[in-house]
């Protein structure tokens, strides 16, 4: 059976194509082994596409589809002796490729005019375009382009100016674009885009809250919170007025936390809020008064806690509290010759070593009291050097102990020398006590004690000697001791102890100047 010669165009009849897309028209035949094809437009305009032959069918490919493809296309098929056939198809175009683009001023400020732009890209035909601008469900603006005479795709703009308010923050601006061509079958015919509004406003209604209150007790924690209304969030800076009317900058945070308040935390605090976008500033203040028992803020000795005898010394104490404290400054030592002071300072001109010791500052008010101690350390050279000999009455062959003591700060170093027959002194000990076992004649002589520290020295001496033996056998003359620093004591004249004292002060130190021999 021989098939009849037939042809068709796929897709048939009316075609709706999107500009920028791809459209393939297929001209197909049956009943012809070797057909020949030709494509043309009814107006003999350029095809605007590429023709390909594939045996019994031919294609016309338009990629991309453009405005020049808005025609009726005619396909003619010739089949040798069977003649020729032709059919046409109409291509109708539209362009609605993407959702609208919303452009809003990057910085919307409360009460200041702002521009909203809705951009509908590459639309065709634009004379059928309808645009709607909404804020949430409230219609702000409507526009159509019925008077356009577009011959190609165009990007259309809808511009609207309005005054945003603070309460608009978070609301949505929506642009609805419609291309309602009823006799053209394509989707979508409506496209929308939305954008949330970010309205910058403030700062406004700035307040400070103090917890637990504006008059906390000393040592309590204090929270100062600064709250404001602002978009974007305001930069917060805490400052404090100082007594001399200057301003101390604290932190950049909405909460100023003081874990343990002190009296110097009292004062006026300022919360300054700054919106860097709106360039607006607002301030709030709060007065804080710290209450509580006194706190001693300074207890000092000038020029230092360690001084040299003869320097001028000042002892000062200061405290703070609310209510103001009563301050008592006193010497703690019971036998001190400096009494109780009610003033806040003690002046000790040409300080003496007796002034050294512990001093106490007491500050008190109705909430309690505070005490602090400080020690005055007075450095001085050796004083009151004393030599003692034990036993008081000595005999040859006995054990004799000679001890040297001296006061000074720092504690003096004690050393002993013994005068030799040549007149030279020989160091015999660096201990404060000398013990002579089995006293003999060669142990007799002058013993010198030297007390030394970096502030001076003091020397004392004692001389032991035996004048003669008694004629009786096995009888020895006992040794008797006397000191220059006390009253002489009369004893049997069987021996003599010489006590030599040498003392002089040269440039803050002591040196040997004379020897006094006391005979009993």
Coordinates of N, CA and C in Angstrom, one line a residue, residues 128-338:
X128 N 1.4 46.2 28.1 CA 0.4 45.4 28.8 C 0.8 45.2 30.3
X129 N 1.9 45.9 30.7 CA 2.4 45.7 32.0 C 1.7 46.6 33.0
X130 N 1.4 45.9 34.2 CA 0.8 46.6 35.3 C 1.6 46.4 36.6
X131 N 1.9 47.4 37.3 CA 2.7 47.3 38.5 C 2.0 47.9 39.7
X132 N 2.2 47.2 40.9 CA 1.5 47.6 42.1 C 2.6 47.6 43.2
X133 N 2.7 48.7 44.0 CA 3.6 48.8 45.2 C 2.8 48.8 46.4
X134 N 3.2 47.9 47.4 CA 2.4 47.7 48.6 C 3.4 47.7 49.8
X135 N 2.9 48.3 51.0 CA 3.5 48.1 52.2 C 2.7 47.2 53.1
X136 N 3.2 46.0 53.3 CA 2.3 45.0 53.8 C 1.1 44.9 52.9
X137 N -0.1 45.1 53.5 CA -1.3 45.0 52.6 C -1.8 46.3 52.2
X138 N -1.1 47.4 52.5 CA -1.5 48.7 52.2 C -0.9 49.1 50.8
X139 N -1.8 49.5 49.8 CA -1.3 49.9 48.5 C -0.7 51.3 48.6
X140 N 0.6 51.4 48.2 CA 1.2 52.7 48.1 C 1.1 53.3 46.8
X141 N 1.2 52.5 45.7 CA 1.3 53.1 44.4 C 0.9 52.1 43.3
X142 N 0.2 52.6 42.2 CA -0.1 51.7 41.1 C 0.4 52.4 39.8
X143 N 0.8 51.6 38.8 CA 1.2 52.2 37.6 C 1.0 51.2 36.4
X144 N 0.6 51.7 35.2 CA 0.5 50.9 34.0 C 1.2 51.6 32.9
X145 N 1.5 50.8 31.8 CA 2.3 51.4 30.7 C 1.5 51.3 29.4
X146 N 0.2 51.5 29.5 CA -0.7 51.3 28.3 C -0.3 52.2 27.2
X147 N 0.3 53.3 27.4 CA 0.7 54.2 26.3 C 2.0 53.9 25.6
X148 N 2.7 52.8 26.1 CA 4.0 52.4 25.5 C 3.8 51.9 24.1
X149 N 4.7 52.1 23.3 CA 4.7 51.5 22.0 C 6.0 50.7 21.8
X150 N 6.2 49.7 22.6 CA 7.4 49.0 22.6 C 7.5 48.1 21.4
X151 N 8.8 48.0 20.8 CA 9.0 47.1 19.7 C 10.1 46.1 20.1
X152 N 10.5 46.1 21.3 CA 11.5 45.1 21.8 C 11.4 45.0 23.3
X153 N 12.2 44.2 23.9 CA 12.1 44.0 25.4 C 12.7 45.3 26.0
X154 N 12.1 45.7 27.1 CA 12.5 46.9 27.8 C 12.5 46.6 29.3
X155 N 13.4 47.2 30.1 CA 13.3 47.2 31.5 C 12.6 48.4 32.0
X156 N 11.5 48.1 32.8 CA 10.7 49.2 33.2 C 10.9 49.5 34.7
X157 N 10.8 50.8 35.0 CA 11.0 51.2 36.4 C 9.8 51.9 37.0
X158 N 9.4 51.6 38.2 CA 8.4 52.3 38.9 C 9.0 52.9 40.2
X159 N 8.9 54.2 40.3 CA 9.6 54.9 41.4 C 8.5 55.6 42.3
X160 N 8.8 55.4 43.6 CA 7.8 56.0 44.6 C 8.6 56.6 45.7
X161 N 8.2 57.8 46.2 CA 8.9 58.4 47.3 C 7.9 58.5 48.4
X162 N 8.3 58.1 49.6 CA 7.4 58.3 50.8 C 8.3 58.5 52.0
X163 N 7.6 58.8 53.2 CA 8.3 59.1 54.4 C 8.2 57.9 55.4
X164 N 9.2 57.1 55.5 CA 9.1 56.0 56.5 C 9.0 56.5 57.9
X165 N 8.3 55.7 58.7 CA 8.2 55.9 60.2 C 8.9 54.8 61.0
X166 N 9.2 55.1 62.2 CA 9.9 54.1 63.1 C 9.1 52.8 63.1
X167 N 7.7 52.9 63.1 CA 6.9 51.7 63.2 C 6.9 50.9 61.9
X168 N 7.5 51.4 60.8 CA 7.6 50.7 59.6 C 8.7 49.6 59.6
X169 N 9.5 49.7 60.6 CA 10.6 48.8 60.7 C 10.1 47.3 60.8
X170 N 10.6 46.5 59.9 CA 10.1 45.1 59.9 C 9.0 44.8 58.9
X171 N 8.3 45.9 58.5 CA 7.3 45.7 57.5 C 7.9 45.4 56.1
X172 N 7.0 44.9 55.2 CA 7.5 44.5 53.9 C 7.0 45.4 52.8
X173 N 7.9 45.8 51.9 CA 7.5 46.5 50.6 C 7.4 45.4 49.6
X174 N 6.3 45.3 48.9 CA 6.1 44.3 47.9 C 5.8 45.0 46.5
X175 N 6.5 44.5 45.5 CA 6.2 44.9 44.1 C 5.6 43.8 43.4
X176 N 4.4 44.1 42.8 CA 3.6 43.1 42.1 C 3.6 43.5 40.6
X177 N 4.2 42.7 39.7 CA 4.2 43.0 38.3 C 3.3 42.0 37.6
X178 N 2.4 42.5 36.7 CA 1.5 41.6 36.0 C 1.6 41.9 34.5
X179 N 1.5 40.8 33.7 CA 1.5 40.9 32.2 C 0.3 40.1 31.7
X180 N -0.9 40.7 31.9 CA -2.1 40.0 31.7 C -2.6 40.0 30.2
X181 N -1.9 39.1 29.4 CA -2.3 39.0 28.0 C -3.2 37.8 27.9
X182 N -4.5 38.0 27.8 CA -5.5 37.0 27.9 C -5.4 35.9 26.8
X183 N -5.1 36.3 25.6 CA -5.2 35.4 24.5 C -3.8 34.7 24.2
X184 N -2.9 34.9 25.2 CA -1.6 34.2 25.1 C -1.5 33.2 26.2
X185 N -1.1 32.0 25.9 CA -1.0 31.0 26.9 C 0.4 30.8 27.4
X186 N 0.8 31.5 28.5 CA 2.1 31.3 29.1 C 1.9 31.6 30.6
X187 N 2.9 31.1 31.4 CA 2.9 31.3 32.8 C 4.4 31.6 33.3
X188 N 4.6 32.4 34.3 CA 3.5 33.1 35.1 C 3.2 34.4 34.4
X189 N 2.0 34.9 34.6 CA 1.6 36.2 34.2 C 1.7 37.2 35.3
X190 N 2.1 36.8 36.5 CA 2.2 37.7 37.6 C 3.5 37.3 38.4
X191 N 4.3 38.3 38.7 CA 5.5 38.0 39.4 C 5.6 39.0 40.6
X192 N 6.1 38.6 41.7 CA 6.2 39.5 42.9 C 7.6 39.4 43.6
X193 N 8.0 40.4 44.2 CA 9.2 40.5 45.1 C 8.9 41.3 46.3
X194 N 9.5 40.9 47.4 CA 9.3 41.6 48.7 C 10.6 41.9 49.3
X195 N 10.6 43.0 50.1 CA 11.8 43.3 50.8 C 11.4 44.0 52.1
X196 N 12.0 43.5 53.2 CA 11.7 44.1 54.5 C 12.3 45.5 54.7
X197 N 11.6 46.3 55.3 CA 12.0 47.7 55.6 C 12.9 47.7 56.8
X198 N 14.0 48.4 56.7 CA 14.9 48.6 57.8 C 15.0 50.1 58.0
X199 N 14.1 50.6 58.9 CA 14.0 52.1 59.2 C 14.9 52.4 60.3
X200 N 15.8 53.3 60.1 CA 16.7 53.8 61.1 C 16.1 54.9 61.9
X201 N 16.1 54.8 63.2 CA 15.5 55.9 64.0 C 16.2 55.9 65.4
X202 N 15.9 57.0 66.1 CA 16.4 57.2 67.4 C 17.9 57.6 67.4
X203 N 18.5 57.6 68.6 CA 17.9 57.1 69.9 C 16.8 58.0 70.5
X204 N 15.9 57.3 71.2 CA 14.8 58.0 71.9 C 14.4 57.3 73.1
X205 N 13.8 58.0 74.1 CA 13.3 57.4 75.3 C 14.4 56.7 76.1
X206 N 15.5 57.3 76.2 CA 16.7 56.7 76.9 C 16.5 56.9 78.4
X207 N 16.6 55.8 79.2 CA 16.5 55.8 80.6 C 17.6 54.9 81.2
X208 N 17.9 55.2 82.5 CA 18.9 54.4 83.3 C 18.1 53.8 84.5
X209 N 18.4 52.5 84.7 CA 17.9 51.8 85.9 C 19.0 51.4 86.7
X210 N 18.9 51.6 88.0 CA 20.0 51.2 89.0 C 19.5 50.1 89.9
X211 N 20.3 49.0 89.9 CA 19.9 47.9 90.8 C 21.1 47.5 91.7
X212 N 20.9 47.4 93.0 CA 19.6 47.4 93.7 C 19.0 48.8 94.0
X213 N 19.7 49.8 93.7 CA 19.1 51.2 93.9 C 20.2 52.2 93.7
X214 N 19.8 53.5 94.0 CA 20.8 54.6 93.8 C 21.6 54.8 95.0
X215 N 21.4 54.2 96.1 CA 22.2 54.4 97.3 C 22.6 53.0 97.9
X216 N 23.4 52.3 97.2 CA 23.8 51.0 97.7 C 24.9 51.1 98.8
X217 N 25.0 50.0 99.6 CA 26.0 50.0 100.7 C 27.4 49.7 100.1
X218 N 28.4 50.2 100.7 CA 29.8 50.0 100.2 C 30.0 48.5 100.3
X219 N 30.6 48.0 99.2 CA 30.9 46.5 99.1 C 29.8 45.8 98.3
X220 N 28.6 46.4 98.1 CA 27.6 45.7 97.4 C 27.9 45.8 95.9
X221 N 27.2 45.0 95.1 CA 27.3 45.1 93.6 C 26.3 46.2 93.1
X222 N 26.6 46.7 92.0 CA 25.8 47.8 91.4 C 25.7 47.5 89.9
X223 N 24.4 47.5 89.4 CA 24.1 47.3 88.0 C 23.5 48.6 87.5
X224 N 24.1 49.3 86.6 CA 23.5 50.4 85.9 C 23.2 50.0 84.5
X225 N 21.9 50.0 84.1 CA 21.5 49.6 82.8 C 20.9 50.7 82.0
X226 N 21.4 50.9 80.8 CA 20.9 52.0 80.0 C 20.1 51.4 78.9
X227 N 18.8 51.9 78.8 CA 17.9 51.3 77.8 C 17.5 52.5 76.9
X228 N 17.5 52.2 75.6 CA 17.1 53.2 74.6 C 16.4 52.5 73.4
X229 N 15.7 53.3 72.7 CA 15.1 52.8 71.4 C 15.8 53.4 70.3
X230 N 16.4 52.5 69.4 CA 17.2 52.9 68.3 C 17.4 51.8 67.3
X231 N 17.4 52.2 66.1 CA 17.8 51.3 65.0 C 18.6 52.0 64.0
X232 N 19.9 51.5 63.7 CA 20.4 50.3 64.3 C 20.7 50.5 65.8
X233 N 21.0 49.5 66.5 CA 21.3 49.6 68.0 C 22.3 50.7 68.2
X234 N 22.0 51.6 69.2 CA 22.9 52.7 69.4 C 24.2 52.3 70.1
X235 N 25.2 53.1 69.8 CA 26.5 52.9 70.5 C 26.3 53.6 71.9
X236 N 26.6 52.9 72.9 CA 26.4 53.4 74.3 C 27.7 53.6 75.0
X237 N 27.9 54.8 75.5 CA 29.2 55.1 76.2 C 28.8 55.6 77.6
X238 N 29.4 55.0 78.6 CA 29.2 55.4 80.0 C 30.3 56.4 80.4
X239 N 29.9 57.5 81.1 CA 30.9 58.5 81.6 C 30.5 58.8 83.0
X240 N 31.4 59.4 83.7 CA 31.1 59.8 85.1 C 31.7 61.2 85.3
X241 N 31.0 62.1 86.0 CA 31.5 63.4 86.4 C 32.4 63.2 87.6
X242 N 33.6 63.8 87.5 CA 34.5 63.7 88.6 C 34.4 65.0 89.4
X243 N 35.0 65.0 90.6 CA 34.9 66.2 91.5 C 35.4 67.4 90.9
X244 N 36.5 67.4 90.1 CA 37.0 68.6 89.5 C 36.3 68.9 88.2
X245 N 35.1 68.5 88.0 CA 34.3 68.8 86.9 C 34.8 68.2 85.6
X246 N 35.8 67.3 85.7 CA 36.2 66.6 84.5 C 35.3 65.4 84.3
X247 N 35.5 64.7 83.2 CA 34.7 63.6 82.8 C 35.5 62.4 82.6
X248 N 35.2 61.3 83.3 CA 35.9 60.0 83.2 C 35.1 59.1 82.2
X249 N 35.8 58.6 81.2 CA 35.2 57.7 80.2 C 35.3 56.3 80.8
X250 N 34.2 55.6 80.8 CA 34.2 54.2 81.4 C 34.1 53.2 80.3
X251 N 33.0 52.6 80.0 CA 32.9 51.5 79.1 C 31.9 51.8 77.9
X252 N 32.0 51.0 76.9 CA 31.1 51.1 75.8 C 30.2 49.8 75.9
X253 N 29.1 49.9 76.7 CA 28.2 48.8 76.9 C 27.0 49.3 77.5
X254 N 25.9 48.6 77.3 CA 24.6 49.2 77.8 C 24.5 48.9 79.3
X255 N 25.3 48.0 79.9 CA 25.3 47.7 81.3 C 26.7 48.0 81.9
X256 N 26.6 48.9 82.9 CA 27.8 49.2 83.7 C 27.7 48.4 85.0
X257 N 28.6 47.4 85.2 CA 28.5 46.6 86.3 C 29.7 46.8 87.2
X258 N 29.5 47.1 88.5 CA 30.5 47.3 89.5 C 30.3 46.2 90.5
X259 N 31.2 45.2 90.6 CA 30.9 44.0 91.5 C 31.0 44.4 93.0
X260 N 31.8 45.4 93.3 CA 32.0 45.8 94.7 C 32.2 47.3 94.7
X261 N 31.1 48.0 95.0 CA 31.2 49.5 95.0 C 32.0 50.0 96.2
X262 N 32.7 51.1 95.9 CA 33.5 51.8 96.9 C 33.0 53.3 97.0
X263 N 33.4 54.0 98.0 CA 32.9 55.3 98.2 C 33.3 56.2 97.0
X264 N 34.4 56.0 96.4 CA 34.8 56.8 95.2 C 34.0 56.5 94.0
X265 N 33.1 55.5 94.1 CA 32.1 55.2 93.0 C 30.9 56.1 93.0
X266 N 30.8 56.9 94.1 CA 29.7 57.9 94.2 C 29.8 58.9 93.1
X267 N 28.7 59.5 92.6 CA 28.8 60.5 91.6 C 27.7 60.4 90.6
X268 N 27.8 61.3 89.6 CA 26.8 61.3 88.6 C 27.3 60.5 87.4
X269 N 26.5 59.6 87.0 CA 26.8 58.7 85.8 C 26.0 59.2 84.6
X270 N 26.6 59.2 83.5 CA 26.0 59.6 82.2 C 26.0 58.5 81.2
X271 N 24.8 58.2 80.7 CA 24.7 57.2 79.6 C 24.5 58.0 78.3
X272 N 25.4 58.0 77.4 CA 25.3 58.7 76.1 C 25.1 57.7 75.0
X273 N 24.0 57.8 74.3 CA 23.7 56.9 73.2 C 23.8 57.6 71.9
X274 N 24.4 56.9 71.0 CA 24.7 57.6 69.7 C 24.3 56.6 68.6
X275 N 23.4 57.1 67.7 CA 23.1 56.3 66.5 C 23.9 56.8 65.3
X276 N 24.9 56.0 64.9 CA 25.9 56.4 63.9 C 25.2 56.7 62.6
X277 N 24.0 56.1 62.3 CA 23.4 56.3 61.0 C 22.5 57.6 61.0
X278 N 21.7 57.8 62.0 CA 20.9 59.0 62.1 C 21.7 60.2 62.6
X279 N 22.9 59.9 63.1 CA 23.8 61.0 63.6 C 23.1 61.7 64.8
X280 N 22.3 61.0 65.5 CA 21.6 61.6 66.7 C 22.1 61.1 68.0
X281 N 22.1 61.9 69.0 CA 22.7 61.6 70.3 C 21.6 61.9 71.4
X282 N 21.6 61.1 72.4 CA 20.7 61.4 73.6 C 21.4 60.9 74.8
X283 N 21.2 61.6 75.9 CA 21.8 61.3 77.2 C 20.8 61.1 78.3
X284 N 21.2 60.3 79.3 CA 20.4 60.1 80.5 C 21.5 60.1 81.7
X285 N 21.0 60.6 82.8 CA 22.0 60.6 84.0 C 21.3 60.0 85.2
X286 N 22.2 59.6 86.1 CA 21.7 59.1 87.4 C 22.8 59.4 88.5
X287 N 22.3 59.8 89.7 CA 23.2 60.2 90.8 C 23.3 59.0 91.7
X288 N 24.5 58.5 92.0 CA 24.7 57.3 92.8 C 25.5 57.8 94.1
X289 N 24.9 57.4 95.3 CA 25.5 57.7 96.6 C 25.8 56.4 97.3
X290 N 27.1 56.1 97.5 CA 27.5 54.9 98.2 C 27.5 55.2 99.7
X291 N 26.9 54.3 100.5 CA 26.9 54.5 102.0 C 27.6 53.3 102.6
X292 N 28.0 53.5 103.9 CA 28.7 52.4 104.6 C 29.7 52.9 105.6
X293 N 30.3 51.9 106.2 CA 31.4 52.1 107.2 C 32.6 52.7 106.5
X294 N 33.4 53.4 107.3 CA 34.6 54.0 106.6 C 35.6 53.0 106.0
X295 N 36.2 53.5 105.0 CA 37.3 52.7 104.4 C 38.6 53.6 104.4
X296 N 39.6 53.2 105.0 CA 40.9 54.0 105.1 C 41.5 53.9 103.7
X297 N 41.6 55.0 103.1 CA 42.2 55.1 101.7 C 43.7 55.3 101.7
X298 N 44.2 55.9 102.7 CA 45.6 56.2 102.7 C 46.1 56.2 104.2
X299 N 47.2 55.5 104.4 CA 47.9 55.5 105.7 C 49.3 55.4 105.4
X300 N 50.0 56.5 105.5 CA 51.4 56.6 105.0 C 52.3 57.3 106.0
X301 N 53.6 57.0 105.8 CA 54.7 57.6 106.5 C 55.6 58.2 105.5
X302 N 55.8 59.5 105.6 CA 56.7 60.2 104.7 C 58.0 60.7 105.4
X303 N 59.2 60.6 104.9 CA 59.4 60.2 103.5 C 59.4 58.7 103.2
X304 N 59.4 57.9 104.3 CA 59.4 56.4 104.1 C 59.1 55.8 105.5
X305 N 58.7 54.5 105.4 CA 58.4 53.8 106.7 C 59.7 53.5 107.4
X306 N 60.8 53.5 106.7 CA 62.1 53.3 107.3 C 62.9 54.6 107.1
X307 N 63.3 55.2 108.3 CA 64.0 56.4 108.2 C 65.3 56.3 109.1
X308 N 66.1 57.3 109.0 CA 67.3 57.4 109.9 C 67.0 58.4 111.0
X309 N 67.5 58.1 112.2 CA 67.3 59.0 113.3 C 67.8 60.4 112.9
X310 N 66.9 61.4 113.3 CA 67.2 62.8 112.9 C 66.4 63.3 111.8
X311 N 65.8 62.5 111.0 CA 65.0 62.9 109.8 C 63.7 63.5 110.3
X312 N 63.0 64.3 109.5 CA 61.7 64.8 109.8 C 60.7 63.8 109.2
X313 N 59.7 63.4 110.0 CA 58.8 62.3 109.7 C 57.4 62.9 109.8
X314 N 56.5 62.5 108.8 CA 55.1 62.9 108.9 C 54.3 61.6 108.7
X315 N 53.3 61.4 109.6 CA 52.4 60.2 109.5 C 51.0 60.7 109.2
X316 N 50.4 60.2 108.1 CA 49.1 60.8 107.7 C 48.1 59.6 107.5
X317 N 46.9 59.9 107.8 CA 45.8 58.9 107.6 C 44.6 59.6 107.0
X318 N 44.0 59.0 105.9 CA 42.8 59.6 105.4 C 41.8 58.4 105.1
X319 N 40.5 58.7 105.2 CA 39.5 57.7 105.0 C 38.3 58.4 104.3
X320 N 37.4 57.5 103.8 CA 36.2 58.0 103.1 C 35.0 57.1 103.5
X321 N 33.9 57.8 103.6 CA 32.6 57.1 103.9 C 31.5 58.0 103.8
X322 N 30.3 57.5 103.8 CA 29.1 58.3 103.9 C 28.2 57.7 104.9
X323 N 28.0 58.5 106.0 CA 28.4 59.9 106.3 C 29.9 59.9 106.6
X324 N 30.5 61.2 106.5 CA 31.9 61.3 106.7 C 32.4 60.7 108.0
X325 N 33.7 60.2 108.0 CA 34.2 59.5 109.2 C 34.9 60.4 110.2
X326 N 34.9 60.0 111.5 CA 35.8 60.6 112.5 C 37.1 59.8 112.4
X327 N 38.2 60.4 112.4 CA 39.5 59.8 112.3 C 40.4 60.0 113.5
X328 N 40.9 58.9 114.1 CA 41.8 59.0 115.2 C 43.1 58.3 114.8
X329 N 44.2 59.0 115.0 CA 45.5 58.5 114.7 C 46.4 58.5 116.0
X330 N 46.9 57.3 116.3 CA 47.6 57.2 117.6 C 48.7 56.2 117.5
X331 N 49.6 56.3 118.5 CA 50.7 55.4 118.7 C 50.2 54.2 119.6
X332 N 50.5 53.0 119.2 CA 49.9 51.8 119.8 C 50.7 51.4 121.1
X333 N 52.0 51.7 121.1 CA 52.8 51.2 122.3 C 52.3 51.8 123.6
X334 N 52.2 51.0 124.6 CA 51.7 51.5 125.9 C 52.6 52.4 126.5
X335 N 53.9 52.2 126.3 CA 54.9 53.0 127.0 C 55.4 54.1 126.1
X336 N 54.7 54.4 125.0 CA 55.1 55.4 124.1 C 55.0 56.8 124.7
X337 N 56.0 57.6 124.4 CA 55.9 59.0 125.0 C 55.1 59.9 124.0
X338 N 54.6 59.3 123.0 CA 53.7 60.1 122.1 C 52.3 59.7 122.4

